[in-house]
């Protein structure tokens, strides 16, 4: 670990933009429920999620915020968490995250979660919203639609969704549904209609490659930044199909249109860094990997992610879901990992302090502000034409 | 390197379970023979295997056990090795490994090798056996079998093989034969018979994708843990086809059946770590890579392998073959790499000492015991129903 | 960073062989032109290539050679660069590189560039030439040829090209044109003729998989070392198709013929290291990645590249193109990264000093000399039969 210095101070004081996260659960959690929320796997007999890098990080860095000693035992942790109540727990961790804005993906909610406004209120911050396209398409199907009208109805629903106050971007989980080895061309209307006919008859999740592809092109038409899950996730992803390098042909075809934000990326963060280096529209973060690898490894992951990446192309996100511990841990890992690597470079005279401070502010806040607009309460769009409303 | 501390002491004293290794050669080795055994390639004109990370490690860490100075020249090393004789050399290195049990893959023996019992005796430890399925199938073919009877005969041979005292697991080298981009479904009997008909007529190694797949499903039926070669190996492997992420669909279909142990994994150890994180039945090690990357890099490889991995999912193996130096070096690299990374975390107050000691004991010994049973001389099965006999 | 020691001194004094680079621009560069030459992407609004690891490295390590303070602002840097003039700038950086020989790929020249002889003269070194096969084939097509005669005419042109004084190797950018997932077999003449018929009728760049494959086999017939772009490059490459592991089947078929030099490799340098470990004819470098990752990360990349690699299999290259800053930075990063990692191992008594010095000399100079011959002014071939002429 680098000796703390002015970069650490600057990052500690910097209000972050957490450009991709989810809500926190608005209910008390049992031990088993909590365990199931701190792993991308599950709690299996004899294999507690507490016995993993992220579990160690929770006990080390979250326990003190619940007035417990560092490394408190899991049972103590859950007991104290219950005693404080979920509102107070959420408030403590969300405040500790030190974010000025949370961009909240509202399209995944198997648990009762804070709305963006509730998340913002608990944190004393602003929030904006990310619309998940697969969820939108599935809602269109659930409401009932003729296959022939699917393209138009989906388009209308999408345009309506992104017109809602506070929506700043869309997101696709194509990585989960089909992977990225997709035909890079825009599908013809007839192709979409035919695929929709099969899907609507069959029902279930949207996994048809033509329709998933169609959603990516719908994002292009909407004109908002597109967030893409890549790499690490739960067992529902096939990792190698979520390598963002597979998007290359599609990125060539959509150059000059919308910003594309590669989320998570681990263990393909070097591949993502390459794409962010050679494509103007591509950005990346290492959200999710920050808290799952934890304070002892997040610097290593960030260093790999930043190895060749232009400093205007890395963003911060936590990808926290469910437990507000992760909104806090993501921010802590980002701040510490980035401060350690930048301060070391300053100390070795490889980087000027002024440059280090600019890089910290860019990656922690300003790159996101540039893409999504500043966190303001005025519902008007900013000069870039992008919606920037506070929820 | 971390300052040595109590974690180093604990790991130095911990009897390891080397859950995947091979025998040591029971013959005197010429210089050229020794060189050919310390590389996954070969000794080429002007490119001695001694001039590689593992060669440097042998001269540094094995020479002293043969009463030579550190960094002894290769010629001195081989002269001393010959003077001591293979029995004494094996005894010294196998004892130095400090293992309580070796799980020995007996299905690959181009050289005269110690049996599991001989290995155990030389080490003053226990040994158990791993049955290699491809070798078993090829033995079935060599004995002569009608294609129509192949499934039943193979099944009987496999059941008989794993009933032998001391057998605790099976192993597949599907990675070498076909790679993992296999149809994940269980092949129909007619499909297997048809493929067997072609193979038995053609002869040679088992490389038919249907039959290789059939072996993986045979492992499921046998109900024992399945060890899978993944990643790094000799020139016979096609590296990218041995990426364990390619197993994802098969792992979904076999969830709830047998433990799957991903061996070696390098350079796909992060992919393996992901699988071990999201699939209950998946475990990993970084055997082979420990001694081939050597004491200067094994910590880095272990840190990547442990980046997100639940601590009950990493095991120790050497994958040593042929020279007992590797049984020792694997253990040395594991102990040092793990102790350095855990002690550093303890020193930084990122991990409690008690937790670090638990993690050391789990990964070095207890996770393997849990899967294969404790090393006992009683041939009865343990309470888990798994065979745990000392050979 | 390791404390400087004798390995640093030795590497500082070692004349390097830069076994793959390009010329430097022979013209004054505007700010925008310079920016476009220090990125594999482009200069985009708000995203200056100076704000990236390589930009930071230029301001830190190149500014002092132009008599500017460390970390000089980009505008000052360009002003000083213009004031000195391109001849003086090139002379300063090329001299600072401390190379005894540059092997220059002359097949890519969208800018006016130094010839190998001019580069050598400015550096006070020798130079030799690498013939790019795709450029050669496109020149054959441009001069006009019947499809039926294409194989013979190409073969003649290639033989003539490599007979030119100073040519020591050929290069293919198959990675850019098709990727490496090619049929590994030598294409039949009729197949080549048929593919040539289509290409010659259509015109444009050579991207036909049969013809690209044919070029790789032409290299085998020529008998000279073959340099292959792998991994990292500009937006024209599809990264995952440039993974050198995809070459495995072709490497099996061409074993025993020509040396194959895997260039760049990042982020697949571990895959390249595996190939160099198990195939006698395979070598690797991490050129391009050295200066793009910069002095703060080149050690990490080199350590991964050397993790298992025999020490006679790693070479040095800068892959510098256009700006002589990169000929210097590549050398600086290689020297520093390698010295840091070797000195640390010597200090930890993991490596003897004598071994460290041999590894430094081998990888920085001698491995390349062994493949391409020593830098001599005599146009005669050396004892290996390979051309070794100074241009």
CSV table of N, CA and C in Angstrom, one decimal, chain C residues 44-142:
chain,number,residue,atom,x,y,z
C,44,UNK,N,-9.5,12.7,-30.1
C,44,UNK,CA,-10.9,13.0,-30.2
C,44,UNK,C,-11.2,14.2,-29.4
C,45,UNK,N,-12.3,14.9,-29.7
C,45,UNK,CA,-12.6,16.1,-28.9
C,45,UNK,C,-12.7,15.8,-27.4
C,46,UNK,N,-11.9,16.5,-26.6
C,46,UNK,CA,-11.9,16.4,-25.2
C,46,UNK,C,-11.1,15.2,-24.7
C,47,UNK,N,-10.5,14.4,-25.6
C,47,UNK,CA,-9.7,13.2,-25.1
C,47,UNK,C,-8.4,13.3,-25.8
C,48,UNK,N,-7.5,14.1,-25.3
C,48,UNK,CA,-6.2,14.2,-25.9
C,48,UNK,C,-5.3,13.0,-25.6
C,49,UNK,N,-4.6,12.4,-26.6
C,49,UNK,CA,-3.7,11.3,-26.3
C,49,UNK,C,-2.7,11.7,-25.3
C,50,UNK,N,-2.4,12.9,-25.0
C,50,UNK,CA,-1.5,13.3,-24.0
C,50,UNK,C,-2.1,12.8,-22.6
C,51,UNK,N,-3.4,12.7,-22.5
C,51,UNK,CA,-4.0,12.3,-21.2
C,51,UNK,C,-4.2,10.8,-21.2
C,52,UNK,N,-3.1,10.1,-21.3
C,52,UNK,CA,-3.1,8.7,-21.3
C,52,UNK,C,-1.7,8.2,-20.7
C,53,UNK,N,-1.6,7.0,-20.4
C,53,UNK,CA,-0.3,6.5,-19.8
C,53,UNK,C,0.9,6.9,-20.7
C,54,UNK,N,0.7,6.7,-22.1
C,54,UNK,CA,1.9,7.0,-22.9
C,54,UNK,C,2.1,8.5,-23.0
C,55,UNK,N,1.1,9.3,-23.0
C,55,UNK,CA,1.3,10.7,-23.0
C,55,UNK,C,2.0,11.3,-21.8
C,56,UNK,N,1.6,10.7,-20.6
C,56,UNK,CA,2.3,11.0,-19.4
C,56,UNK,C,3.8,10.6,-19.5
C,57,UNK,N,4.1,9.5,-20.1
C,57,UNK,CA,5.5,9.0,-20.2
C,57,UNK,C,6.3,9.9,-21.2
C,58,UNK,N,5.6,10.4,-22.2
C,58,UNK,CA,6.3,11.3,-23.1
C,58,UNK,C,6.7,12.6,-22.4
C,59,UNK,N,5.8,13.2,-21.7
C,59,UNK,CA,6.1,14.4,-20.9
C,59,UNK,C,7.1,14.2,-19.8
C,60,UNK,N,7.1,13.0,-19.2
C,60,UNK,CA,8.1,12.8,-18.1
C,60,UNK,C,9.4,12.4,-18.6
C,61,UNK,N,9.5,11.5,-19.6
C,61,UNK,CA,10.8,11.0,-20.0
C,61,UNK,C,11.4,11.5,-21.3
C,62,UNK,N,10.5,12.2,-22.1
C,62,UNK,CA,11.1,12.7,-23.4
C,62,UNK,C,11.3,14.2,-23.3
C,63,UNK,N,10.5,14.9,-22.5
C,63,UNK,CA,10.7,16.3,-22.4
C,63,UNK,C,12.2,16.7,-21.9
C,64,UNK,N,12.8,16.0,-21.0
C,64,UNK,CA,14.1,16.4,-20.6
C,64,UNK,C,15.1,16.2,-21.7
C,65,UNK,N,14.9,15.3,-22.7
C,65,UNK,CA,15.8,15.2,-23.8
C,65,UNK,C,15.7,16.4,-24.8
C,66,UNK,N,14.6,17.1,-24.7
C,66,UNK,CA,14.4,18.3,-25.5
C,66,UNK,C,14.7,19.5,-24.6
C,67,UNK,N,15.4,19.3,-23.5
C,67,UNK,CA,15.8,20.4,-22.6
C,67,UNK,C,14.7,21.1,-21.9
C,68,UNK,N,13.6,20.3,-21.7
C,68,UNK,CA,12.4,20.9,-21.0
C,68,UNK,C,12.3,20.2,-19.6
C,69,UNK,N,11.6,20.8,-18.7
C,69,UNK,CA,11.5,20.2,-17.4
C,69,UNK,C,10.6,18.9,-17.5
C,70,UNK,N,10.7,18.0,-16.6
C,70,UNK,CA,9.9,16.8,-16.5
C,70,UNK,C,8.4,17.3,-16.4
C,71,UNK,N,7.5,16.5,-17.0
C,71,UNK,CA,6.1,16.8,-17.0
C,71,UNK,C,5.7,18.1,-17.7
C,72,UNK,N,6.5,18.5,-18.6
C,72,UNK,CA,6.2,19.8,-19.4
C,72,UNK,C,4.9,19.7,-20.0
C,73,UNK,N,4.2,20.8,-20.1
C,73,UNK,CA,2.8,20.8,-20.7
C,73,UNK,C,3.0,20.4,-22.2
C,74,UNK,N,1.9,19.8,-22.7
C,74,UNK,CA,2.0,19.4,-24.2
C,74,UNK,C,2.3,20.5,-25.1
C,75,UNK,N,1.7,21.7,-24.9
C,75,UNK,CA,2.0,22.8,-25.8
C,75,UNK,C,3.4,23.2,-25.8
C,76,UNK,N,4.0,23.2,-24.6
C,76,UNK,CA,5.5,23.5,-24.6
C,76,UNK,C,6.3,22.5,-25.3
C,77,UNK,N,5.8,21.2,-25.1
C,77,UNK,CA,6.6,20.1,-25.7
C,77,UNK,C,6.6,20.3,-27.2
C,78,UNK,N,5.4,20.5,-27.8
C,78,UNK,CA,5.4,20.6,-29.2
C,78,UNK,C,6.1,21.8,-29.8
C,79,UNK,N,6.0,22.9,-29.0
C,79,UNK,CA,6.7,24.2,-29.4
C,79,UNK,C,8.2,23.9,-29.5
C,80,UNK,N,8.7,23.2,-28.4
C,80,UNK,CA,10.2,23.0,-28.4
C,80,UNK,C,10.6,22.0,-29.5
C,81,UNK,N,9.7,21.0,-29.7
C,81,UNK,CA,10.0,20.0,-30.7
C,81,UNK,C,10.1,20.6,-32.1
C,82,UNK,N,9.2,21.6,-32.4
C,82,UNK,CA,9.2,22.3,-33.6
C,82,UNK,C,10.5,23.2,-33.7
C,83,UNK,N,10.8,23.8,-32.6
C,83,UNK,CA,12.0,24.7,-32.6
C,83,UNK,C,13.3,23.9,-32.9
C,84,UNK,N,13.4,22.8,-32.4
C,84,UNK,CA,14.6,22.0,-32.6
C,84,UNK,C,14.6,21.4,-34.0
C,85,UNK,N,13.5,21.1,-34.6
C,85,UNK,CA,13.4,20.5,-35.9
C,85,UNK,C,13.5,19.0,-35.9
C,86,UNK,N,12.8,18.4,-36.8
C,86,UNK,CA,12.7,16.9,-36.7
C,86,UNK,C,14.0,16.2,-36.8
C,87,UNK,N,15.0,16.7,-37.5
C,87,UNK,CA,16.3,16.0,-37.6
C,87,UNK,C,16.9,15.9,-36.3
C,88,UNK,N,17.0,17.0,-35.5
C,88,UNK,CA,17.6,17.0,-34.2
C,88,UNK,C,16.8,16.2,-33.2
C,89,UNK,N,15.5,16.3,-33.3
C,89,UNK,CA,14.6,15.5,-32.4
C,89,UNK,C,14.9,14.0,-32.6
C,90,UNK,N,14.8,13.6,-33.9
C,90,UNK,CA,15.1,12.2,-34.2
C,90,UNK,C,16.4,11.8,-33.7
C,91,UNK,N,17.4,12.6,-33.9
C,91,UNK,CA,18.8,12.3,-33.5
C,91,UNK,C,18.9,12.0,-32.0
C,92,UNK,N,18.3,13.0,-31.3
C,92,UNK,CA,18.3,12.9,-29.8
C,92,UNK,C,17.7,11.6,-29.3
C,93,UNK,N,16.5,11.3,-29.7
C,93,UNK,CA,15.8,10.1,-29.2
C,93,UNK,C,16.4,8.8,-29.7
C,94,UNK,N,16.8,8.8,-31.0
C,94,UNK,CA,17.3,7.6,-31.5
C,94,UNK,C,18.6,7.2,-30.9
C,95,UNK,N,19.4,8.3,-30.6
C,95,UNK,CA,20.7,8.0,-29.9
C,95,UNK,C,20.4,7.6,-28.5
C,96,UNK,N,19.5,8.2,-27.8
C,96,UNK,CA,19.2,7.8,-26.5
C,96,UNK,C,18.7,6.4,-26.3
C,97,UNK,N,18.1,5.9,-27.4
C,97,UNK,CA,17.6,4.5,-27.3
C,97,UNK,C,18.7,3.5,-27.1
C,98,UNK,N,19.9,3.8,-27.5
C,98,UNK,CA,21.1,3.0,-27.1
C,98,UNK,C,21.0,1.6,-27.8
C,99,UNK,N,20.5,1.6,-29.0
C,99,UNK,CA,20.4,0.3,-29.7
C,99,UNK,C,21.7,0.1,-30.6
C,100,UNK,N,22.1,-1.1,-30.8
C,100,UNK,CA,23.1,-1.4,-31.8
C,100,UNK,C,22.5,-1.7,-33.2
C,101,UNK,N,21.3,-2.1,-33.2
C,101,UNK,CA,20.6,-2.5,-34.5
C,101,UNK,C,19.1,-2.3,-34.3
C,102,UNK,N,18.5,-1.8,-35.4
C,102,UNK,CA,17.1,-1.7,-35.5
C,102,UNK,C,16.7,-2.5,-36.7
C,103,UNK,N,15.7,-3.4,-36.5
C,103,UNK,CA,15.1,-4.2,-37.6
C,103,UNK,C,13.8,-3.5,-38.0
C,104,UNK,N,13.8,-3.0,-39.2
C,104,UNK,CA,12.8,-2.0,-39.6
C,104,UNK,C,11.8,-2.6,-40.5
C,105,UNK,N,10.5,-2.6,-40.1
C,105,UNK,CA,9.4,-3.1,-41.0
C,105,UNK,C,9.2,-1.9,-41.9
C,106,UNK,N,9.5,-2.1,-43.2
C,106,UNK,CA,9.3,-1.0,-44.2
C,106,UNK,C,8.0,-1.0,-45.0
C,107,UNK,N,7.1,-1.9,-44.5
C,107,UNK,CA,5.9,-2.1,-45.3
C,107,UNK,C,4.7,-1.3,-44.9
C,108,UNK,N,4.9,-0.3,-44.0
C,108,UNK,CA,3.8,0.5,-43.6
C,108,UNK,C,4.3,1.9,-43.5
C,109,UNK,N,3.8,2.8,-44.4
C,109,UNK,CA,4.4,4.1,-44.5
C,109,UNK,C,3.4,5.1,-44.9
C,110,UNK,N,2.3,5.3,-44.2
C,110,UNK,CA,1.4,6.4,-44.6
C,110,UNK,C,2.0,7.8,-44.4
C,111,UNK,N,3.1,7.9,-43.6
C,111,UNK,CA,3.8,9.2,-43.5
C,111,UNK,C,5.2,9.1,-44.2
C,112,UNK,N,5.8,10.2,-44.4
C,112,UNK,CA,7.2,10.2,-44.9
C,112,UNK,C,8.1,9.8,-43.8
C,113,UNK,N,8.8,8.7,-43.9
C,113,UNK,CA,9.6,8.1,-42.8
C,113,UNK,C,11.0,7.9,-43.2
C,114,UNK,N,11.9,7.9,-42.2
C,114,UNK,CA,13.3,7.5,-42.4
C,114,UNK,C,13.4,6.1,-43.0
C,115,UNK,N,14.3,6.0,-43.9
C,115,UNK,CA,14.6,4.6,-44.4
C,115,UNK,C,15.4,4.0,-43.3
C,116,UNK,N,15.6,2.6,-43.4
C,116,UNK,CA,16.4,2.0,-42.4
C,116,UNK,C,17.8,2.6,-42.3
C,117,UNK,N,18.4,3.0,-43.5
C,117,UNK,CA,19.7,3.6,-43.4
C,117,UNK,C,19.7,4.9,-42.7
C,118,UNK,N,18.7,5.7,-43.0
C,118,UNK,CA,18.6,7.0,-42.3
C,118,UNK,C,18.4,6.8,-40.8
C,119,UNK,N,17.5,5.9,-40.4
C,119,UNK,CA,17.3,5.6,-39.0
C,119,UNK,C,18.6,5.2,-38.3
C,120,UNK,N,19.3,4.3,-39.0
C,120,UNK,CA,20.6,3.9,-38.5
C,120,UNK,C,21.6,5.0,-38.3
C,121,UNK,N,21.7,5.9,-39.3
C,121,UNK,CA,22.6,7.0,-39.3
C,121,UNK,C,22.3,7.9,-38.2
C,122,UNK,N,21.0,8.2,-38.0
C,122,UNK,CA,20.6,9.2,-37.0
C,122,UNK,C,20.9,8.6,-35.6
C,123,UNK,N,20.9,7.3,-35.5
C,123,UNK,CA,21.1,6.6,-34.2
C,123,UNK,C,22.5,6.3,-33.9
C,124,UNK,N,23.3,6.3,-35.0
C,124,UNK,CA,24.7,5.8,-34.8
C,124,UNK,C,24.7,4.3,-34.6
C,125,UNK,N,23.8,3.6,-35.3
C,125,UNK,CA,23.6,2.2,-35.1
C,125,UNK,C,23.6,1.5,-36.5
C,126,UNK,N,23.3,0.2,-36.5
C,126,UNK,CA,23.1,-0.5,-37.7
C,126,UNK,C,21.5,-0.6,-37.9
C,127,UNK,N,21.2,-1.0,-39.1
C,127,UNK,CA,19.7,-1.3,-39.3
C,127,UNK,C,19.6,-2.5,-40.3
C,128,UNK,N,18.6,-3.2,-40.2
C,128,UNK,CA,18.3,-4.2,-41.2
C,128,UNK,C,16.8,-4.1,-41.5
C,129,UNK,N,16.3,-4.9,-42.4
C,129,UNK,CA,15.0,-4.7,-42.9
C,129,UNK,C,14.1,-5.9,-42.8
C,130,UNK,N,12.9,-5.7,-42.5
C,130,UNK,CA,11.8,-6.7,-42.5
C,130,UNK,C,10.9,-6.4,-43.6
C,131,UNK,N,10.6,-7.5,-44.4
C,131,UNK,CA,9.7,-7.3,-45.6
C,131,UNK,C,8.3,-7.7,-45.2
C,132,UNK,N,7.3,-6.8,-45.4
C,132,UNK,CA,6.0,-7.1,-45.0
C,132,UNK,C,5.3,-7.8,-46.2
C,133,UNK,N,4.8,-9.0,-45.9
C,133,UNK,CA,4.3,-9.8,-47.0
C,133,UNK,C,3.0,-9.3,-47.6
C,134,UNK,N,2.1,-8.8,-46.8
C,134,UNK,CA,0.8,-8.3,-47.4
C,134,UNK,C,1.1,-7.1,-48.3
C,135,UNK,N,2.0,-6.3,-47.9
C,135,UNK,CA,2.4,-5.1,-48.8
C,135,UNK,C,3.0,-5.6,-50.1
C,136,UNK,N,3.8,-6.7,-50.0
C,136,UNK,CA,4.4,-7.3,-51.2
C,136,UNK,C,3.3,-7.8,-52.1
C,137,UNK,N,2.4,-8.5,-51.5
C,137,UNK,CA,1.3,-9.1,-52.4
C,137,UNK,C,0.5,-8.0,-53.0
C,138,UNK,N,0.2,-7.0,-52.3
C,138,UNK,CA,-0.6,-5.9,-52.8
C,138,UNK,C,0.2,-5.2,-53.9
C,139,UNK,N,1.5,-5.1,-53.8
C,139,UNK,CA,2.3,-4.5,-54.8
C,139,UNK,C,2.3,-5.3,-56.1
C,140,UNK,N,2.3,-6.7,-55.9
C,140,UNK,CA,2.2,-7.6,-57.0
C,140,UNK,C,0.9,-7.4,-57.8
C,141,UNK,N,-0.2,-7.3,-57.0
C,141,UNK,CA,-1.5,-7.0,-57.6
C,141,UNK,C,-1.6,-5.7,-58.3
C,142,UNK,N,-1.0,-4.7,-57.7
C,142,UNK,CA,-1.0,-3.3,-58.3
C,142,UNK,C,-0.3,-3.3,-59.6
